[in-house]
Short mmCIF file of C-alpha atoms in Angstrom, two decimals:
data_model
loop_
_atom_site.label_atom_id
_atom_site.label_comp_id
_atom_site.label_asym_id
_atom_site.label_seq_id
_atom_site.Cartn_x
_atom_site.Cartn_y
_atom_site.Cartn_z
CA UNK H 707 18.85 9.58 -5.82
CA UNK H 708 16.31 12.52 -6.48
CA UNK H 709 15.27 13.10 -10.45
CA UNK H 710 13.26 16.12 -11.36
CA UNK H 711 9.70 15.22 -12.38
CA UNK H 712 9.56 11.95 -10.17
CA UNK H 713 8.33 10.80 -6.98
CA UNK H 714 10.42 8.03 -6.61
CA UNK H 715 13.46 7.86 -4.09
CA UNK H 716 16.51 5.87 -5.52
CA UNK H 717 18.38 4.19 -2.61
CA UNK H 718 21.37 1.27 -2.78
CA UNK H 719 22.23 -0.40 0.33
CA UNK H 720 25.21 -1.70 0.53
CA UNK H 721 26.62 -4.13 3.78
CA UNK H 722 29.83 -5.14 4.52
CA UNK H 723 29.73 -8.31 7.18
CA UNK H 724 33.67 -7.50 8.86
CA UNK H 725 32.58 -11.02 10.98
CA UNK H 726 32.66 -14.69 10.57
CA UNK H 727 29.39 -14.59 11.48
CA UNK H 728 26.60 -15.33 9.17
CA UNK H 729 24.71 -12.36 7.83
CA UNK H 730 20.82 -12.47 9.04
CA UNK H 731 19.83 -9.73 6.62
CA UNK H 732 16.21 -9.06 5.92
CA UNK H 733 13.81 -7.21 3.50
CA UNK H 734 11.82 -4.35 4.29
CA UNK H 735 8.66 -3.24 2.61
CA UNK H 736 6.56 -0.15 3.33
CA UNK H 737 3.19 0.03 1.62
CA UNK H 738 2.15 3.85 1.24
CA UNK H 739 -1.35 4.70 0.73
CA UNK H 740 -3.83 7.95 0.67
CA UNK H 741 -6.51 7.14 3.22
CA UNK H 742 -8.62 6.46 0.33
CA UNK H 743 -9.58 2.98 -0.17
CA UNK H 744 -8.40 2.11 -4.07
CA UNK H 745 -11.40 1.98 -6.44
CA UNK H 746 -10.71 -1.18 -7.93
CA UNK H 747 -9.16 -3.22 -4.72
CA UNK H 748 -5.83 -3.16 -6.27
CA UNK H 749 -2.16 -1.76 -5.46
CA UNK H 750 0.43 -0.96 -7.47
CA UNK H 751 3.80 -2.44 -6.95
CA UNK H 752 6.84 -1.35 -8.84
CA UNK H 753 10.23 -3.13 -9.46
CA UNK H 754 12.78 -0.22 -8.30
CA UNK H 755 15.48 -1.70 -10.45
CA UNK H 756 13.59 -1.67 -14.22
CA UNK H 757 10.71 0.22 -13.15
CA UNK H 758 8.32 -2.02 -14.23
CA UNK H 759 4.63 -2.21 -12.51
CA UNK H 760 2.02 -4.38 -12.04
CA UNK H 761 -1.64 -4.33 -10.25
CA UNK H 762 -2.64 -6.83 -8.35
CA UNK H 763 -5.87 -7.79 -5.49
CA UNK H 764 -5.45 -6.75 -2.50
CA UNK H 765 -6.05 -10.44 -1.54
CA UNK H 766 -3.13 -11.54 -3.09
CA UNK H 767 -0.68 -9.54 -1.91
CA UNK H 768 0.83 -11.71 0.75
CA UNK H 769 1.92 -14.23 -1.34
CA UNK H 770 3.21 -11.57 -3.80
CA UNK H 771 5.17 -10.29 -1.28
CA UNK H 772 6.53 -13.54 -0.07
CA UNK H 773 7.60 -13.89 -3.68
CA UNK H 774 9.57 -10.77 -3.93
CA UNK H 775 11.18 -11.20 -0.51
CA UNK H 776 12.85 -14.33 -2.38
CA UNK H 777 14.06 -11.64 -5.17
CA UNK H 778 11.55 -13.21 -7.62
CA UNK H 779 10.31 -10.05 -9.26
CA UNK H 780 10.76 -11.68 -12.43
CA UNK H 781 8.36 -14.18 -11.86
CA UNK H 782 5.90 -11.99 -10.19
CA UNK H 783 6.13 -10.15 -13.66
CA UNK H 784 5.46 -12.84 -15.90
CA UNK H 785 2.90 -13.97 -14.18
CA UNK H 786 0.81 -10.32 -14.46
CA UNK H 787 1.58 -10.12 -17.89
CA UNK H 788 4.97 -8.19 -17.61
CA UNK H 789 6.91 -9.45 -21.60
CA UNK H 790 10.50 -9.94 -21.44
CA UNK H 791 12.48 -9.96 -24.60
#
């Protein structure tokens, strides 16, 4: 999904297993940047369902990711300051 005004790219996958096989799915990330080095050593990453963002170090990232690979985006959020009601 395209919206006027916006960068982002809205996509839904959706997979149908037809087997009795297990599904092996996995995530896929892609980290986009400028060929500028950011000022501050931080990246933005935004949640694509609520749109929320947080910055974080460069040098955390990994586990970060790891996190979000295990759909904890919640957590991730919380812990960067991110207030649910």
């Amino acid at each position: 999904t395209l919206r006027r005004s916006s960068y982002v790219i809205e996509i839904a996958h959706e997979i149908t297993n037809g087997t009795a096989a297990p599904l092996a799915a996995h995530a896929y990330f892609q980290l986009t940047r400028d060929g500028k080095a950011p000022a501050d050593d931080k990246v933005t990453i935004r949640d694509r369902n609520t749109m929320e963002q947080v910055r974080v170090s460069l040098s955390a990232l990994e586990p970060i990711i790891e996190k979000l690979m295990d759909g904890k985006w919640a957590e991730v959020a919380q812990e960067h300051g991110i207030k649910r009601e």
